[in-house]
PDB file of C-alpha atoms in Angstrom:
ATOM      1  CA  MET A 124     -62.216-112.334 140.096  1.00 57.00           C
ATOM      2  CA  THR A 125     -60.380-109.153 139.093  1.00 65.00           C
ATOM      3  CA  GLU A 126     -57.204-110.555 140.649  1.00 69.00           C
ATOM      4  CA  ILE A 127     -57.352-113.594 138.337  1.00 68.00           C
ATOM      5  CA  TYR A 128     -58.044-111.295 135.393  1.00 61.00           C
ATOM      6  CA  GLU A 129     -55.040-109.095 136.276  1.00 66.00           C
ATOM      7  CA  GLN A 130     -52.774-112.134 136.625  1.00 63.00           C
ATOM      8  CA  ALA A 131     -53.892-113.461 133.286  1.00 61.00           C
ATOM      9  CA  GLN A 132     -53.459-110.065 131.659  1.00 60.00           C
ATOM     10  CA  SER A 133     -49.922-109.713 133.052  1.00 63.00           C
ATOM     11  CA  ARG A 134     -48.951-113.078 131.502  1.00 60.00           C
ATOM     12  CA  ILE A 135     -50.263-112.283 128.018  1.00 60.00           C
ATOM     13  CA  PRO A 136     -47.204-110.319 126.745  1.00 63.00           C
ATOM     14  CA  ALA A 137     -44.839-113.082 127.875  1.00 59.00           C
ATOM     15  CA  THR A 138     -47.024-115.747 126.258  1.00 58.00           C
ATOM     16  CA  ILE A 139     -47.307-113.836 122.998  1.00 61.00           C
ATOM     17  CA  SER A 140     -43.538-113.421 122.749  1.00 59.00           C
ATOM     18  CA  LEU A 141     -42.883-117.160 123.216  1.00 64.00           C
ATOM     19  CA  PRO A 142     -43.322-118.208 119.548  1.00 74.00           C
ATOM     20  CA  SER A 143     -40.842-115.573 118.367  1.00 75.00           C
ATOM     21  CA  GLN A 144     -38.357-116.780 120.997  1.00 79.00           C
ATOM     22  CA  TRP A 145     -38.851-120.366 119.803  1.00 81.00           C
ATOM     23  CA  LEU A 146     -38.320-119.280 116.215  1.00 81.00           C
ATOM     24  CA  LYS A 147     -35.117-117.449 117.154  1.00 83.00           C
ATOM     25  CA  SER A 148     -33.877-120.537 119.009  1.00 83.00           C
ATOM     26  CA  TYR A 149     -34.700-122.706 115.995  1.00 81.00           C
ATOM     27  CA  GLU A 150     -32.889-120.318 113.649  1.00 83.00           C
ATOM     28  CA  ASP A 151     -29.818-120.392 115.903  1.00 83.00           C
ATOM     29  CA  PHE A 152     -29.942-124.196 115.935  1.00 84.00           C
ATOM     30  CA  VAL A 153     -30.134-124.380 112.141  1.00 83.00           C
ATOM     31  CA  ILE A 154     -27.241-121.953 111.721  1.00 86.00           C
ATOM     32  CA  LYS A 155     -25.013-123.754 114.228  1.00 85.00           C
ATOM     33  CA  ASN A 156     -25.859-127.255 112.936  1.00 83.00           C
ATOM     34  CA  ALA A 157     -26.209-126.694 109.193  1.00 83.00           C
ATOM     35  CA  SER A 158     -24.696-130.019 108.150  1.00 84.00           C
ATOM     36  CA  SER A 159     -26.863-132.028 110.568  1.00 87.00           C
ATOM     37  CA  VAL A 160     -29.973-130.200 109.415  1.00 85.00           C
ATOM     38  CA  SER A 161     -29.032-130.938 105.794  1.00 87.00           C
ATOM     39  CA  GLN A 162     -28.693-134.634 106.609  1.00 87.00           C
ATOM     40  CA  MET A 163     -32.108-134.635 108.287  1.00 87.00           C
ATOM     41  CA  GLU A 164     -33.660-132.979 105.219  1.00 85.00           C
ATOM     42  CA  SER A 165     -32.059-135.634 103.038  1.00 86.00           C
ATOM     43  CA  ALA A 166     -33.390-138.402 105.281  1.00 86.00           C
ATOM     44  CA  LEU A 167     -36.893-136.935 105.120  1.00 83.00           C
ATOM     45  CA  ARG A 168     -36.663-136.735 101.330  1.00 83.00           C
ATOM     46  CA  SER A 169     -35.651-140.398 101.262  1.00 82.00           C
ATOM     47  CA  LEU A 170     -38.755-141.298 103.240  1.00 78.00           C
ATOM     48  CA  THR A 171     -40.892-140.069 100.371  1.00 76.00           C
ATOM     49  CA  TYR A 172     -39.560-142.983  98.299  1.00 76.00           C
ATOM     50  CA  ILE A 173     -40.321-145.523 101.021  1.00 75.00           C
ATOM     51  CA  ILE A 174     -43.863-144.459 101.960  1.00 70.00           C
ATOM     52  CA  PRO A 175     -45.818-145.143  98.712  1.00 69.00           C
ATOM     53  CA  GLY A 176     -47.761-148.388  98.837  1.00 66.00           C
ATOM     54  CA  ARG A 177     -47.266-148.960 102.554  1.00 67.00           C
ATOM     55  CA  PHE A 178     -50.763-147.885 103.624  1.00 67.00           C
ATOM     56  CA  ARG A 179     -54.018-146.433 102.338  1.00 68.00           C
ATOM     57  CA  GLU A 180     -53.823-142.819 101.104  1.00 68.00           C
ATOM     58  CA  SER A 181     -50.043-143.180 100.918  1.00 72.00           C
ATOM     59  CA  GLU A 182     -49.697-140.993  97.821  1.00 78.00           C
ATOM     60  CA  LEU A 183     -51.135-137.990  99.655  1.00 79.00           C
ATOM     61  CA  ALA A 184     -48.997-138.673 102.730  1.00 78.00           C
ATOM     62  CA  SER A 185     -45.883-139.060 100.616  1.00 79.00           C
ATOM     63  CA  GLU A 186     -46.563-135.847  98.704  1.00 82.00           C
ATOM     64  CA  THR A 187     -47.316-133.990 101.946  1.00 83.00           C
ATOM     65  CA  LEU A 188     -43.969-135.099 103.376  1.00 83.00           C
ATOM     66  CA  HIS A 189     -42.183-134.171 100.150  1.00 85.00           C
ATOM     67  CA  THR A 190     -43.796-130.720 100.014  1.00 89.00           C
ATOM     68  CA  SER A 191     -43.119-130.066 103.701  1.00 88.00           C
ATOM     69  CA  THR A 192     -39.484-131.018 103.241  1.00 89.00           C
ATOM     70  CA  LEU A 193     -39.126-128.696 100.259  1.00 89.00           C
ATOM     71  CA  LEU A 194     -40.683-125.780 102.142  1.00 90.00           C
ATOM     72  CA  LEU A 195     -38.513-126.436 105.179  1.00 87.00           C
ATOM     73  CA  SER A 196     -35.452-126.617 102.954  1.00 87.00           C
ATOM     74  CA  LEU A 197     -36.417-123.295 101.348  1.00 88.00           C
ATOM     75  CA  TYR A 198     -36.624-121.712 104.803  1.00 86.00           C
ATOM     76  CA  HIS A 199     -33.311-123.213 105.888  1.00 84.00           C
ATOM     77  CA  SER A 200     -31.624-122.051 102.690  1.00 85.00           C
ATOM     78  CA  SER A 201     -32.808-118.493 103.255  1.00 83.00           C
ATOM     79  CA  LEU A 202     -31.458-118.600 106.814  1.00 84.00           C
ATOM     80  CA  LEU A 203     -28.089-119.950 105.776  1.00 84.00           C
ATOM     81  CA  ARG A 204     -27.807-117.552 102.837  1.00 81.00           C
ATOM     82  CA  ARG A 205     -28.165-114.627 105.236  1.00 81.00           C
ATOM     83  CA  HIS A 206     -25.410-115.891 107.542  1.00 81.00           C
ATOM     84  CA  PHE A 207     -22.915-117.620 105.265  1.00 78.00           C
ATOM     85  CA  PRO A 208     -21.737-116.185 101.966  1.00 74.00           C
ATOM     86  CA  SER A 209     -21.203-118.602  99.107  1.00 72.00           C
ATOM     87  CA  PRO A 210     -17.577-119.757  98.780  1.00 73.00           C
ATOM     88  CA  PHE A 211     -17.929-119.938  94.972  1.00 74.00           C
ATOM     89  CA  PRO A 212     -17.863-116.957  92.627  1.00 79.00           C
ATOM     90  CA  PRO A 213     -21.430-116.108  91.635  1.00 76.00           C
ATOM     91  CA  SER A 214     -22.681-116.837  88.143  1.00 82.00           C
ATOM     92  CA  PRO A 215     -24.135-114.008  86.038  1.00 85.00           C
ATOM     93  CA  GLN A 216     -27.644-115.304  86.809  1.00 81.00           C
ATOM     94  CA  THR A 217     -26.908-115.293  90.544  1.00 79.00           C
ATOM     95  CA  ARG A 218     -25.517-111.759  90.375  1.00 81.00           C
ATOM     96  CA  TYR A 219     -28.604-110.602  88.465  1.00 80.00           C
ATOM     97  CA  THR A 220     -30.975-112.271  90.936  1.00 80.00           C
ATOM     98  CA  THR A 221     -29.062-110.992  93.976  1.00 80.00           C
ATOM     99  CA  PHE A 222     -29.060-107.453  92.585  1.00 82.00           C
ATOM    100  CA  HIS A 223     -32.827-107.384  92.032  1.00 78.00           C
ATOM    101  CA  THR A 224     -33.592-109.182  95.289  1.00 80.00           C
ATOM    102  CA  ALA A 225     -31.632-106.594  97.252  1.00 81.00           C
ATOM    103  CA  ARG A 226     -33.197-103.655  95.398  1.00 86.00           C
ATOM    104  CA  SER A 227     -36.812-104.695  95.146  1.00 84.00           C
ATOM    105  CA  ARG A 228     -38.979-106.071  97.925  1.00 87.00           C
ATOM    106  CA  LEU A 229     -41.631-106.889  95.321  1.00 89.00           C
ATOM    107  CA  TYR A 230     -39.138-108.989  93.344  1.00 85.00           C
ATOM    108  CA  SER A 231     -37.981-110.966  96.388  1.00 83.00           C
ATOM    109  CA  ASN A 232     -41.522-111.547  97.664  1.00 85.00           C
ATOM    110  CA  SER A 233     -42.694-112.589  94.192  1.00 87.00           C
ATOM    111  CA  ALA A 234     -39.827-115.057  93.924  1.00 86.00           C
ATOM    112  CA  ILE A 235     -40.692-116.624  97.283  1.00 87.00           C
ATOM    113  CA  ILE A 236     -44.391-116.830  96.411  1.00 88.00           C
ATOM    114  CA  LEU A 237     -43.653-118.436  93.044  1.00 89.00           C
ATOM    115  CA  GLN A 238     -41.316-120.982  94.625  1.00 90.00           C
ATOM    116  CA  THR A 239     -43.893-121.808  97.281  1.00 90.00           C
ATOM    117  CA  ILE A 240     -46.561-122.294  94.622  1.00 90.00           C
ATOM    118  CA  GLN A 241     -44.199-124.491  92.623  1.00 89.00           C
ATOM    119  CA  TYR A 242     -43.495-126.678  95.665  1.00 90.00           C
ATOM    120  CA  THR A 243     -47.122-126.995  96.771  1.00 89.00           C
ATOM    121  CA  GLU A 244     -49.114-127.143  93.533  1.00 91.00           C
ATOM    122  CA  LEU A 245     -49.031-130.930  93.114  1.00 89.00           C
ATOM    123  CA  LEU A 246     -50.139-131.483  96.718  1.00 88.00           C
ATOM    124  CA  CYS A 247     -52.953-128.970  96.290  1.00 88.00           C
ATOM    125  CA  GLU A 248     -54.037-130.620  93.027  1.00 89.00           C
ATOM    126  CA  MET A 249     -54.124-134.033  94.690  1.00 87.00           C
ATOM    127  CA  PHE A 250     -56.126-132.659  97.623  1.00 87.00           C
ATOM    128  CA  PHE A 251     -58.610-130.804  95.411  1.00 88.00           C
ATOM    129  CA  LYS A 252     -59.078-133.816  93.154  1.00 87.00           C
ATOM    130  CA  ARG A 253     -59.760-136.020  96.150  1.00 86.00           C
ATOM    131  CA  ARG A 254     -62.201-133.563  97.743  1.00 86.00           C
ATOM    132  CA  GLY A 255     -63.946-132.060  94.719  1.00 83.00           C
ATOM    133  CA  GLY A 256     -63.122-134.208  91.719  1.00 85.00           C
ATOM    134  CA  ASP A 257     -61.563-133.256  88.427  1.00 85.00           C
ATOM    135  CA  LYS A 258     -63.601-130.080  88.083  1.00 87.00           C
ATOM    136  CA  ALA A 259     -62.264-128.634  91.347  1.00 86.00           C
ATOM    137  CA  ARG A 260     -58.740-129.724  90.453  1.00 86.00           C
ATOM    138  CA  TRP A 261     -58.828-127.961  87.099  1.00 89.00           C
ATOM    139  CA  ARG A 262     -60.236-124.814  88.678  1.00 88.00           C
ATOM    140  CA  LEU A 263     -57.275-124.833  91.053  1.00 86.00           C
ATOM    141  CA  VAL A 264     -54.871-125.351  88.154  1.00 89.00           C
ATOM    142  CA  VAL A 265     -56.316-122.343  86.344  1.00 90.00           C
ATOM    143  CA  VAL A 266     -56.107-120.172  89.475  1.00 89.00           C
ATOM    144  CA  LEU A 267     -52.496-121.201  90.141  1.00 88.00           C
ATOM    145  CA  GLU A 268     -51.500-120.558  86.527  1.00 88.00           C
ATOM    146  CA  VAL A 269     -53.116-117.111  86.634  1.00 89.00           C
ATOM    147  CA  ILE A 270     -51.208-116.318  89.832  1.00 85.00           C
ATOM    148  CA  LYS A 271     -47.950-117.508  88.278  1.00 84.00           C
ATOM    149  CA  ALA A 272     -48.532-115.452  85.140  1.00 80.00           C
TER     150      ALA A 272
END
């Protein structure tokens, strides 16, 4: 019994490191195949126009796909921004944002959180309305607006 326990315990570090290795492989794939990944994102976005009305609960499925695509695109953009500089001269707004993002961890984290809320709020509203009615939906709206303020 202790032999099985020792074998299992020796495999734990390798198993725990697997997700980070997968993430690194995925990041490398996105960086090397940026144009293909962009085309796939575009195709997924197009699906959101095809899905409504095809089956029951299609609005929620369509919004879930749309939100997932936006979040994935946000992640891909952050990856590509780190590895490829923009070929265009930055606008004053971009220079301002880049300056504060580089200087302040709070600013960059707040920007990511606000973008994530913006991308997911409609899906959350639809889910809360379906599960708890209008009252639950409006409570969520108030909470999200307080967070954004």
